Short mmCIF file of C-alpha atoms in Angstrom, two decimals:
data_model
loop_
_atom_site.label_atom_id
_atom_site.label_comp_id
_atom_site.label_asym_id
_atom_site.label_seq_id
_atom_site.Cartn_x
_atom_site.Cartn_y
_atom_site.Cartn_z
CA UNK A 1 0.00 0.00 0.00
CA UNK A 2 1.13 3.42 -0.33
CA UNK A 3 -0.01 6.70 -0.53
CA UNK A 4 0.50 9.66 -3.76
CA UNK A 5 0.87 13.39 -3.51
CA UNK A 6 -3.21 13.27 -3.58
CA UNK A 7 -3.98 10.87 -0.82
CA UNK A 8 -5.87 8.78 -2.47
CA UNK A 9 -4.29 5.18 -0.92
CA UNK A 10 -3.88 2.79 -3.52
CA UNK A 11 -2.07 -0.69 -4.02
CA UNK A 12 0.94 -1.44 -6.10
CA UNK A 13 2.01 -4.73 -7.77
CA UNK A 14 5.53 -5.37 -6.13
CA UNK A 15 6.62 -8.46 -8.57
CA UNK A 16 7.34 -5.91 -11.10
CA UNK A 17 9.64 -4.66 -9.19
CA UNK A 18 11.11 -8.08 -7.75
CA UNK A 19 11.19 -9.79 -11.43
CA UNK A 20 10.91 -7.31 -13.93
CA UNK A 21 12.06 -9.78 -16.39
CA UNK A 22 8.74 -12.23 -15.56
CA UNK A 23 6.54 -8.95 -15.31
CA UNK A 24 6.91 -6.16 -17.52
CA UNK A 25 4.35 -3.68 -16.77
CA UNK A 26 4.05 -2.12 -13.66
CA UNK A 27 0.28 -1.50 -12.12
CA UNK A 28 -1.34 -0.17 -9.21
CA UNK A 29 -5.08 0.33 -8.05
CA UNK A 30 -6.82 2.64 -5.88
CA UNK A 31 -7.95 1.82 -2.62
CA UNK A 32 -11.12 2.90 -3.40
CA UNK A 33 -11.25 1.88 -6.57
CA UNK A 34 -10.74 -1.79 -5.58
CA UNK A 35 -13.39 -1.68 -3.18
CA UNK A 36 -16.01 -0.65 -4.74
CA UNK A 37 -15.17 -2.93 -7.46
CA UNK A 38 -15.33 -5.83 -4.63
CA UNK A 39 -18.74 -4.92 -3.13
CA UNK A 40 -19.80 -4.63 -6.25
CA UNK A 41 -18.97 -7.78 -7.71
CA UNK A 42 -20.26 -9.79 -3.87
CA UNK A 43 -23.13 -8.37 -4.69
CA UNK A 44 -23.44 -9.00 -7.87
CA UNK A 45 -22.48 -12.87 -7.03
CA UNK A 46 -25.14 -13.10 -4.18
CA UNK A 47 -28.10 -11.74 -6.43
CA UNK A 48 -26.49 -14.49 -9.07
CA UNK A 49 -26.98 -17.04 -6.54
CA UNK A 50 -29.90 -16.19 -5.31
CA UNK A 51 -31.78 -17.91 -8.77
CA UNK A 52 -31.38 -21.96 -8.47
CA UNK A 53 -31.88 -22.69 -12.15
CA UNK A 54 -29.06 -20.08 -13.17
CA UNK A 55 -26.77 -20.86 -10.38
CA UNK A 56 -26.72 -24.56 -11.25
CA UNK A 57 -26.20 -23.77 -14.89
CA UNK A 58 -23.93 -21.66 -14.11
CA UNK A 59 -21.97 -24.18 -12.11
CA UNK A 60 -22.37 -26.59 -14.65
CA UNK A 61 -20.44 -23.73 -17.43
CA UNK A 62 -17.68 -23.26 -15.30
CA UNK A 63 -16.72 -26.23 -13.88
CA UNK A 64 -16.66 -27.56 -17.81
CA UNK A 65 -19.45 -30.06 -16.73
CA UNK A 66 -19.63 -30.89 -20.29
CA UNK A 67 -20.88 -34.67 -19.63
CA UNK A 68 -23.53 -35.27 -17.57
CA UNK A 69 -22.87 -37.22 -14.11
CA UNK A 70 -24.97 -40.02 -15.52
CA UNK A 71 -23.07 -39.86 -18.48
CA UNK A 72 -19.63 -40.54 -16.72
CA UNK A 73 -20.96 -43.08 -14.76
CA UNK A 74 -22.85 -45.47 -17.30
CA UNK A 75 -19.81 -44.86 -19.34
CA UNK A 76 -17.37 -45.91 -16.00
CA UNK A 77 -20.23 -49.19 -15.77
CA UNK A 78 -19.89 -49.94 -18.92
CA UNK A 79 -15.91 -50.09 -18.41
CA UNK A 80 -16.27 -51.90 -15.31
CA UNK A 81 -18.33 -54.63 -17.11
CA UNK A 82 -15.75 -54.84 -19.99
CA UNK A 83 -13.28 -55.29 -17.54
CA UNK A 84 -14.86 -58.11 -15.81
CA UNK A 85 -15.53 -59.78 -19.18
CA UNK A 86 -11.24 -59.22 -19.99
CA UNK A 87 -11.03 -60.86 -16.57
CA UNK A 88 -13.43 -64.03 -17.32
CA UNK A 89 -11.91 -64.39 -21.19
CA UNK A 90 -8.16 -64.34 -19.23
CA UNK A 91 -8.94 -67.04 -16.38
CA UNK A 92 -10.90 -69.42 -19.95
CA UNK A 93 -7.71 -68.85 -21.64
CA UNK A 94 -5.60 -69.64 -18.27
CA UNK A 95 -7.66 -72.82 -17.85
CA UNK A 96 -7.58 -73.68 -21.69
CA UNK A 97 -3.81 -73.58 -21.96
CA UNK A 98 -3.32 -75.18 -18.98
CA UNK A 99 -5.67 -78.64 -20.33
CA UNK A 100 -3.59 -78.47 -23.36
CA UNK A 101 -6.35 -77.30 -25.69
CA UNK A 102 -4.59 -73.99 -25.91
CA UNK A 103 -0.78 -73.42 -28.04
CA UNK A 104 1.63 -71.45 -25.90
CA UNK A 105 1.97 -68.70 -28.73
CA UNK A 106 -1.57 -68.10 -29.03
CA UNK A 107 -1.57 -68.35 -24.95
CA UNK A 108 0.58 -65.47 -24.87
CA UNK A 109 -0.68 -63.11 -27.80
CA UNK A 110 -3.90 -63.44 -25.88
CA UNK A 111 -2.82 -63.18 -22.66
CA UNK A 112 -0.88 -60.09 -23.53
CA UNK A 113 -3.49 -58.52 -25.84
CA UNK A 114 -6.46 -59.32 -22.72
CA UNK A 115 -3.74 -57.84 -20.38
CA UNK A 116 -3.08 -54.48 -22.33
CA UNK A 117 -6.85 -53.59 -23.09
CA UNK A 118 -7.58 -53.86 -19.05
CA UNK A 119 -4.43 -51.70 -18.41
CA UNK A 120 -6.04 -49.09 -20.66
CA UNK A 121 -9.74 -49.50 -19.03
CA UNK A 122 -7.95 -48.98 -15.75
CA UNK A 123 -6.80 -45.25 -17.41
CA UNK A 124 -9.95 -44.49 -18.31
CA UNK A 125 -11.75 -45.40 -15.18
CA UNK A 126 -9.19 -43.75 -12.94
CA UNK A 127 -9.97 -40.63 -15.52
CA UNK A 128 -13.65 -40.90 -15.70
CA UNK A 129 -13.19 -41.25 -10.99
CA UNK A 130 -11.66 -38.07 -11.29
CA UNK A 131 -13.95 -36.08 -13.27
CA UNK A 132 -17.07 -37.12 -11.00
CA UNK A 133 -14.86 -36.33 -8.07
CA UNK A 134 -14.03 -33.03 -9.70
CA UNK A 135 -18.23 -32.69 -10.05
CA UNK A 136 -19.05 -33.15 -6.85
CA UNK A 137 -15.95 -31.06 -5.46
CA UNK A 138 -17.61 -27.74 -7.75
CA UNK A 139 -20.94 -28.27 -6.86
CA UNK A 140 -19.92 -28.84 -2.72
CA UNK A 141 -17.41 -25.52 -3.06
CA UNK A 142 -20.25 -23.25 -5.21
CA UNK A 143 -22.93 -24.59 -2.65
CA UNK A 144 -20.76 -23.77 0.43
CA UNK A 145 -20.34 -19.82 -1.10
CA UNK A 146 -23.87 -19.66 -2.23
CA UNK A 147 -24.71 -20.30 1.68
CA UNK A 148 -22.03 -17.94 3.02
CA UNK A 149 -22.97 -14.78 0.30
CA UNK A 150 -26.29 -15.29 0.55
CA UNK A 151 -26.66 -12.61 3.36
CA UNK A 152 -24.85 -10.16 1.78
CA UNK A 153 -27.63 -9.55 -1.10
CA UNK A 154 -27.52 -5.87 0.33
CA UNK A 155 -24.71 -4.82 1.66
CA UNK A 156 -23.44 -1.50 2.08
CA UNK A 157 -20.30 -1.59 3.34
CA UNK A 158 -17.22 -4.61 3.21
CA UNK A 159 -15.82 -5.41 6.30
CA UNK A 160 -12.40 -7.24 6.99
CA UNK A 161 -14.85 -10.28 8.22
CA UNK A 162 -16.96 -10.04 5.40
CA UNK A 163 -13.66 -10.09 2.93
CA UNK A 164 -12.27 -12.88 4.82
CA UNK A 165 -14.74 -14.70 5.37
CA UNK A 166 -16.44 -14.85 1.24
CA UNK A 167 -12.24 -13.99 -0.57
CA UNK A 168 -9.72 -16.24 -0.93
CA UNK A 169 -7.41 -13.08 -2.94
CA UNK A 170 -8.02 -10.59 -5.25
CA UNK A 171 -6.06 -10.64 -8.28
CA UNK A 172 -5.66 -7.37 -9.79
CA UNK A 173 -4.37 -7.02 -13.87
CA UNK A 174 -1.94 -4.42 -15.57
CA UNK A 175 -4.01 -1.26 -16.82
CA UNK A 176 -5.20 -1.96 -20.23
CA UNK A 177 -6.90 0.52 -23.04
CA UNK A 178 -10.19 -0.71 -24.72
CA UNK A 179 -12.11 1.69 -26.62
CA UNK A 180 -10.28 4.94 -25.66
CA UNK A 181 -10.82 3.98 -21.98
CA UNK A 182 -8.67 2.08 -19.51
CA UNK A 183 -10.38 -1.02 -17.90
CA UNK A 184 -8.24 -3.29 -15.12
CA UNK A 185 -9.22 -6.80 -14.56
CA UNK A 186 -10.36 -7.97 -11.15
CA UNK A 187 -10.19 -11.53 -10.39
CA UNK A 188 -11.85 -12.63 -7.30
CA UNK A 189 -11.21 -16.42 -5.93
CA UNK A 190 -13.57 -17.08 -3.73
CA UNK A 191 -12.96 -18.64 -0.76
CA UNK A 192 -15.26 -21.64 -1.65
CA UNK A 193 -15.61 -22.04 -5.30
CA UNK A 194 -11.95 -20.82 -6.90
CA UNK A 195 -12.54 -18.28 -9.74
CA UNK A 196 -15.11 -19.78 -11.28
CA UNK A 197 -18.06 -17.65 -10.20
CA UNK A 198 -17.31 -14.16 -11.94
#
């Protein structure tokens, strides 16, 4: 923080100064600037989550919910059944070679071609576990905000509890020019939910 010939106090990015080879433009905000721009944007985020249908789309968008949760999971079933049918084919073939009726070559191609196609199911289940983990981890985090903004549809002035309690950080961009007039990006991670509500 520091302070200008005007007294307006405002907040200056200290990498550039650190590592002005990783960041090459210097920026600052106002104090005031960046507040308003805060209460603005928690209430913005608490009216957004006040509507169910758009906050669930809305989780849905960002999280990159693309496929369904049904979706992923007859898709992981349908894995798990292949699986178990590579498992039932190996211990026939195990059986068959062993009674003889089986020639070692063809005992091994097999064995090596039943082996390699579960190797690759167990990729894509271990995938398809992560992206309903990732699911429910988005919809738990956006739920947990939506219940902590929620009473701060109207509020008029940000307190250090209120900040702390709703803001992980506040990310603040260089000073850009769009149209004749100078816009700076404002990222706010929520405490609950990343970036991803806006």
């Amino acid at each position: 923080m520091a302070h200008r010939r005007d007294k307006r106090t405002f907040y200056r990015c200290m990498h550039h100064y650190r590592h002005p080879d990783e960041c090459l433009h210097t920026h600052a905000i106002f104090y005031d600037d960046l507040y308003k721009a805060v209460l603005e944007r928690i209430r913005a985020t608490a009216r957004l989550l006040q509507d169910d249908e758009a906050f669930y789309r809305l989780v849905e968008e960002k999280a990159g919910l693309d496929t369904s949760e049904m979706q992923l999971m007859q898709e992981r079933d349908k894995l798990k059944r292949r699986q178990q049918e590579l498992s039932t084919l190996l211990f026939k073939l195990f059986e068959d070679h062993a009674a003889g009726l089986i020639a070692d070559a063809n005992y091994v191609s097999f064995t090596n071609r039943y082996q390699s196609e579960q190797t690759e199911i167990q990729g894509k289940i271990a995938v398809l576990d992560a992206k309903l983990e990732q699911q429910v981890d988005y919809q738990v985090g956006a739920e947990q905000l939506r219940q902590a903004i929620s009473d701060y549809l109207n509020i008029e002035t940000l307190t250090p509890f209120i900040l702390n309690k709703l803001v992980e950080k506040i990310q603040v961009g260089h000073m850009e020019k769009f149209d004749g007039q100078e816009v700076q990006e404002i990222t706010i991670v929520w405490r609950f939910a990343g970036s991803m509500i806006q």
